[in-house]
GROMACS .gro file of C-alpha atoms in nm:
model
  236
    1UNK     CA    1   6.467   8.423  -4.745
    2UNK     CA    2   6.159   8.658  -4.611
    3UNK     CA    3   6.059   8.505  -4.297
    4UNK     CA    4   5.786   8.562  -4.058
    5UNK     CA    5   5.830   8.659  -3.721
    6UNK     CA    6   5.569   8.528  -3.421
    7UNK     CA    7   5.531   8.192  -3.611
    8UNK     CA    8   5.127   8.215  -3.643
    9UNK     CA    9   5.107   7.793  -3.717
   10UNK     CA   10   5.228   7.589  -3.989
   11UNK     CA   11   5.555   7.404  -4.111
   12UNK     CA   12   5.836   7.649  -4.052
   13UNK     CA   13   6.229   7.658  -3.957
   14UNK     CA   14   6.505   7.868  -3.779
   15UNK     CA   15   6.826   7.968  -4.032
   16UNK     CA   16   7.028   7.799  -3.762
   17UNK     CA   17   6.853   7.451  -3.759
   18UNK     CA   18   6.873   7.442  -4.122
   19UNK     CA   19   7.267   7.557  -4.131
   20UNK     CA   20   7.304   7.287  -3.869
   21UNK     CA   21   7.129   6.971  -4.036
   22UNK     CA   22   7.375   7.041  -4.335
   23UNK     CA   23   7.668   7.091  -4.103
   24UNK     CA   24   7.601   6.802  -3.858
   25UNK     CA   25   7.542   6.538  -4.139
   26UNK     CA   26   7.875   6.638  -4.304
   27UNK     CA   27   8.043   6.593  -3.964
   28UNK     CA   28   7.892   6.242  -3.970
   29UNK     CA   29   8.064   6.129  -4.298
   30UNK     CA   30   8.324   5.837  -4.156
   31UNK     CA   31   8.551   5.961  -4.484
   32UNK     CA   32   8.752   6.195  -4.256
   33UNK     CA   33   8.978   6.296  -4.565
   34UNK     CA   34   8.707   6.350  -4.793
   35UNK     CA   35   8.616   6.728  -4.894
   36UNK     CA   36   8.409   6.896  -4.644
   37UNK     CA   37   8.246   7.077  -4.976
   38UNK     CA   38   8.171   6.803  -5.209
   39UNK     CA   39   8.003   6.621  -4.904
   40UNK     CA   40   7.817   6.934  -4.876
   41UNK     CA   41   7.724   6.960  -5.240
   42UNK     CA   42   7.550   6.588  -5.178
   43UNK     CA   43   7.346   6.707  -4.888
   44UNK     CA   44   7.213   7.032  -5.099
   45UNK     CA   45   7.172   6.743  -5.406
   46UNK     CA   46   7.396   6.983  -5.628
   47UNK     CA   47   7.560   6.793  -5.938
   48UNK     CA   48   7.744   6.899  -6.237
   49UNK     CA   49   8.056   7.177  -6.234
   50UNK     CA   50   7.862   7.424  -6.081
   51UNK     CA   51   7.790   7.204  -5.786
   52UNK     CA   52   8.031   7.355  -5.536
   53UNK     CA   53   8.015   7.724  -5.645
   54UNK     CA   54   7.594   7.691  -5.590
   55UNK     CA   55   7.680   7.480  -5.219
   56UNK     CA   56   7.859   7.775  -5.136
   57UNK     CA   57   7.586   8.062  -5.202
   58UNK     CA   58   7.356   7.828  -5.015
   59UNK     CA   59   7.603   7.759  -4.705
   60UNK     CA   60   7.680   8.156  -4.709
   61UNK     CA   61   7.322   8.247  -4.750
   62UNK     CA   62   7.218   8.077  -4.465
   63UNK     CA   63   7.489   8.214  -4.279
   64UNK     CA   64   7.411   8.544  -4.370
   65UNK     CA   65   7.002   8.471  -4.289
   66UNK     CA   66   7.154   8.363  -3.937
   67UNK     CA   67   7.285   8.769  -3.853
   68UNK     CA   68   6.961   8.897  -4.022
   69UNK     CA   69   6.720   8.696  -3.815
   70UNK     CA   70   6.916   8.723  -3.510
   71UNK     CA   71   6.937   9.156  -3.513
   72UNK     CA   72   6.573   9.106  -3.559
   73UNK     CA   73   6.525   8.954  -3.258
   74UNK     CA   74   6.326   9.109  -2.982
   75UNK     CA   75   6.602   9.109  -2.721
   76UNK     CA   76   6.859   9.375  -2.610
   77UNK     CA   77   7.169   9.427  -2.752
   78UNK     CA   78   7.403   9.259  -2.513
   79UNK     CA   79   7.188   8.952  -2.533
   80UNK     CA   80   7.232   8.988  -2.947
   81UNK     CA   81   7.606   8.983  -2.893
   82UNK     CA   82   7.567   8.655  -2.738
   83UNK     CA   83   7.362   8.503  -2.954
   84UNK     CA   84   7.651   8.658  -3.236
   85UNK     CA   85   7.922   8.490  -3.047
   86UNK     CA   86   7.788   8.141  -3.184
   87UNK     CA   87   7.765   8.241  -3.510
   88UNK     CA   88   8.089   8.413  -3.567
   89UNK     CA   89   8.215   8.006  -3.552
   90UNK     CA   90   8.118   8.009  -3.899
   91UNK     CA   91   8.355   8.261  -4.015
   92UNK     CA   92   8.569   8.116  -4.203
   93UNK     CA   93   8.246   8.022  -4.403
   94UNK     CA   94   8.201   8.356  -4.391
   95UNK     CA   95   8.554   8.474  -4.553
   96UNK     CA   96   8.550   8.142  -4.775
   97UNK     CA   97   8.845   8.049  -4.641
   98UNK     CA   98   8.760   7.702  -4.494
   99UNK     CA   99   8.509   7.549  -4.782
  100UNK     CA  100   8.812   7.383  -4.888
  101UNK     CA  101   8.929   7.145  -4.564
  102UNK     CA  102   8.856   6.790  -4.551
  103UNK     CA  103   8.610   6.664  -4.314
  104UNK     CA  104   8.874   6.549  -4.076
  105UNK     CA  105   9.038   6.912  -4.041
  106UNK     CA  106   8.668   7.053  -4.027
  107UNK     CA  107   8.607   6.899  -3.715
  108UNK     CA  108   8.854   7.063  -3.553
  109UNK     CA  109   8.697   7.387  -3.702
  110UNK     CA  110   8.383   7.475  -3.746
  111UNK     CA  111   8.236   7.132  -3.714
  112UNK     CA  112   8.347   7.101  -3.413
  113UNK     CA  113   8.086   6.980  -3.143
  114UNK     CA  114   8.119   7.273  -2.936
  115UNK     CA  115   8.018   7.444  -3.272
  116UNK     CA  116   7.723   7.253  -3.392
  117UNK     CA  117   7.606   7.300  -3.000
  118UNK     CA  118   7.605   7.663  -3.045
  119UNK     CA  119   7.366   7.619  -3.387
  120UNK     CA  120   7.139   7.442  -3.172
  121UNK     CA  121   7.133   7.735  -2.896
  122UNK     CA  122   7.110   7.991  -3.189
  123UNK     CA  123   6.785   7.757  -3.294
  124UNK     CA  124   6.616   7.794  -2.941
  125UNK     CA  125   6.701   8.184  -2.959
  126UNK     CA  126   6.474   8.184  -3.287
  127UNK     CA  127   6.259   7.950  -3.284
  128UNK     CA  128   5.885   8.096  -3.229
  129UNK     CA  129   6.033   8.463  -3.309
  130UNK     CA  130   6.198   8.433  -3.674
  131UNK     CA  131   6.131   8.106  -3.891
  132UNK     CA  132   6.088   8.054  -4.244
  133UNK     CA  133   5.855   7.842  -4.432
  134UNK     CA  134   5.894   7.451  -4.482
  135UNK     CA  135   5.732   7.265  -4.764
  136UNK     CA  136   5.492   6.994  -4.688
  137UNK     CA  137   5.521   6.635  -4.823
  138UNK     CA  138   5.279   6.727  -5.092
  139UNK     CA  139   5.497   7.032  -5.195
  140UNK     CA  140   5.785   6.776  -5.150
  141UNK     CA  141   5.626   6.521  -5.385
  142UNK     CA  142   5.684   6.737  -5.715
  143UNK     CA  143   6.016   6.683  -5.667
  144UNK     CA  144   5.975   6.328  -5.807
  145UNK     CA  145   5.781   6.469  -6.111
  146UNK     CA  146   6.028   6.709  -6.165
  147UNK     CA  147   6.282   6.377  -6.184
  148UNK     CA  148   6.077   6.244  -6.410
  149UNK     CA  149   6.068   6.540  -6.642
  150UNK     CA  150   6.449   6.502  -6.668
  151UNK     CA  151   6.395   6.187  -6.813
  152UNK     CA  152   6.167   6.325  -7.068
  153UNK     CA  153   6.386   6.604  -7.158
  154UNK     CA  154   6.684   6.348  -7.185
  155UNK     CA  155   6.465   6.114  -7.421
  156UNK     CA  156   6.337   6.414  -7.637
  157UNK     CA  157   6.476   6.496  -7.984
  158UNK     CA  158   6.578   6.845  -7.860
  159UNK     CA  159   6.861   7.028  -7.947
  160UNK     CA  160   7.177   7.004  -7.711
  161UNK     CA  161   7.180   7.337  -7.609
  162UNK     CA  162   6.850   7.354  -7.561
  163UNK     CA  163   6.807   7.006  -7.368
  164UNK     CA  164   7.105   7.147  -7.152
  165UNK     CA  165   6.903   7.410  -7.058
  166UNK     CA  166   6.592   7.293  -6.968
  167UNK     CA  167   6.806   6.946  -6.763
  168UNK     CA  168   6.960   7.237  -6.536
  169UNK     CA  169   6.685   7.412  -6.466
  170UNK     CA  170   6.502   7.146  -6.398
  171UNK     CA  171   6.760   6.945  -6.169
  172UNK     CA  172   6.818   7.296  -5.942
  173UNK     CA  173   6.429   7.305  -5.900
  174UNK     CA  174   6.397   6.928  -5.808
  175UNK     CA  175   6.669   7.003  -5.549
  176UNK     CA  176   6.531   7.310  -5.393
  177UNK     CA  177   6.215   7.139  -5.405
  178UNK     CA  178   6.370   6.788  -5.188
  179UNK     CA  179   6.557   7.025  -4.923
  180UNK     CA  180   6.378   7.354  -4.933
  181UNK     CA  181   6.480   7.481  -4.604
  182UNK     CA  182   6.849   7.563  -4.701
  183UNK     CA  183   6.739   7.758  -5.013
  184UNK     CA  184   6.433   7.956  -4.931
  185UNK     CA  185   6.133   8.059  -5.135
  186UNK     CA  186   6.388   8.355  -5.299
  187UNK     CA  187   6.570   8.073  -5.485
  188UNK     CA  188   6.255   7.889  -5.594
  189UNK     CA  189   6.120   8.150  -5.752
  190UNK     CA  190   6.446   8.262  -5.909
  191UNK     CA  191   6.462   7.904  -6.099
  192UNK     CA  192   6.054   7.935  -6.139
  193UNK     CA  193   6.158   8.239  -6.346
  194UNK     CA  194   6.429   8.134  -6.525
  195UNK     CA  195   6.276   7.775  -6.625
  196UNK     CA  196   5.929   7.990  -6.767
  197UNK     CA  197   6.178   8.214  -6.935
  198UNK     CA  198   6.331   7.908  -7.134
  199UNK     CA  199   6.024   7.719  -7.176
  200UNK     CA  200   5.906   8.076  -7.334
  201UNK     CA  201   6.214   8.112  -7.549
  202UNK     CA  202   6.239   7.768  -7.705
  203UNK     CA  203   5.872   7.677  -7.733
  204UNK     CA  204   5.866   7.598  -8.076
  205UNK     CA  205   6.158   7.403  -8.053
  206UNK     CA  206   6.011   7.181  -7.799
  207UNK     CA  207   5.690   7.145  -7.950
  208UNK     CA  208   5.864   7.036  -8.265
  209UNK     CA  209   6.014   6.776  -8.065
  210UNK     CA  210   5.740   6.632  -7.827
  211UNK     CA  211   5.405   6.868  -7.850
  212UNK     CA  212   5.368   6.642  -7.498
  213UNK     CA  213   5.650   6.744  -7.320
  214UNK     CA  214   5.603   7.135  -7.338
  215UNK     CA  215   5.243   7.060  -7.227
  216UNK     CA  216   5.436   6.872  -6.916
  217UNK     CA  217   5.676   7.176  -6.875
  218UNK     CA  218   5.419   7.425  -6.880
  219UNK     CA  219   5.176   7.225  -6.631
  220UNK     CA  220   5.496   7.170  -6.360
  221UNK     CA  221   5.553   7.553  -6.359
  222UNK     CA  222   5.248   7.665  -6.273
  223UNK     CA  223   5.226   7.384  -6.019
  224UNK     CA  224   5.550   7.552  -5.857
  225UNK     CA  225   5.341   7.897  -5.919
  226UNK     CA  226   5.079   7.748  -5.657
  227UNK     CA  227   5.365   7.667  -5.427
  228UNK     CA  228   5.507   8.015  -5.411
  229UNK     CA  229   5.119   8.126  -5.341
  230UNK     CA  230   5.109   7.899  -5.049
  231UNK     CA  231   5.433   7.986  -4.910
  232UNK     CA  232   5.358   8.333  -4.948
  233UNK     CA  233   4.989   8.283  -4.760
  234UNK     CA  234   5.177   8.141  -4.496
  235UNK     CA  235   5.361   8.483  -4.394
  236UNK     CA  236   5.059   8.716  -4.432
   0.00000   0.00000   0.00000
């Protein structure tokens, strides 16, 4: 994630607040034997087999985003080592080594209250120094067109491969899109990039097979373009 330090106005968020919404909903589940990272994989709004290896890049990333954004912190180093006391919590995140617990043994991990305490400390620490961009309800809105284009993709006379494609693309966008703050603008336009790619690739095809549709695809890209523009405004 590029974030911006002295937050200079606008919707933004610490790495720690957004680790912690993920973290503290999971620890509400009441299914206390239910898999800490399929819960998780809800929250991000991952589906499909690839659900749980994407949950954990985003878990680890923002993870990772927590040590950057705290050495870049205007404070001395003993206060740093403080600050890194909370987040080394999280290290069996960190080593992969505790995705796989239920909920139940979680809690008595690193969903532990003391834990999820020491996210929101991390949060004061950073907020107002090194935050990262939120998207606004309108930004949030495409999400539902981008739902909608599944359906369209689903409905069209494409091939499989190619209706594969474009579903997946589509679905990781509309997710990133719903709850931006635990991917980051680096992920958007990854998907941005790939999806254009494919769209490029298999144009014919998906002209062949609803002239209306690629005309649909093409418009909802360069809407995300105009996102990416507006996030990137927002840390000049």
């Amino acid at each position: 994630m590029r974030s911006k330090s002295f937050n200079l106005g606008g919707p933004m968020i610490t790495s720690a607040r957004s680790l912690n919404q993920i973290l503290t909903l999971a620890a509400a589940s009441n299914d206390k034997k239910a898999k800490f990272l399929g819960i998780a994989a809800e929250l991000c709004r991952q589906e499909g087999p690839e659900a749980h290896p994407k949950t954990i890049v985003i878990l680890s990333r923002l993870i990772r985003q927590i040590d950057l954004d705290i050495e870049k912190l205007p404070r001395d180093e003993d206060a740093k080592n403080d600050l890194r006391s909370y987040a080394s919590k999280f290290n069996g995140l960190r080593s992969f080594s505790q995705f796989h617990l239920t909920i139940g043994d979680a809690k008595q991990h690193f969903l532990s209250p003391e834990n999820l305490n020491g996210l929101t400390i991390l949060d004061h620490a950073l907020s107002g120094f090194i935050e990262h961009p939120v998207l606004t309800a309108e930004h949030k809105a495409l999400a539902a067109s981008f739902d909608a284009l599944r359906l369209d993709i689903r409905n069209a006379e494409l091939p499989e491969r190619i209706r594969a494609l474009l579903d997946k693309r589509i679905a990781q966008i509309s997710a990133i899109l719903t709850s931006f703050q635990y991917y980051g603008d680096e992920a958007l336009e990854e998907e941005i990039e790939a999806l254009a790619g494919a769209i490029a690739i298999h144009q014919n095809a998906i002209k062949k097979s609803d002239n209306s549709l690629y005309g649909k695809l093409v418009k909802a890209t360069f809407g995300l373009i105009g996102v990416l523009a507006v996030i990137d405004a927002s840390l000049e």
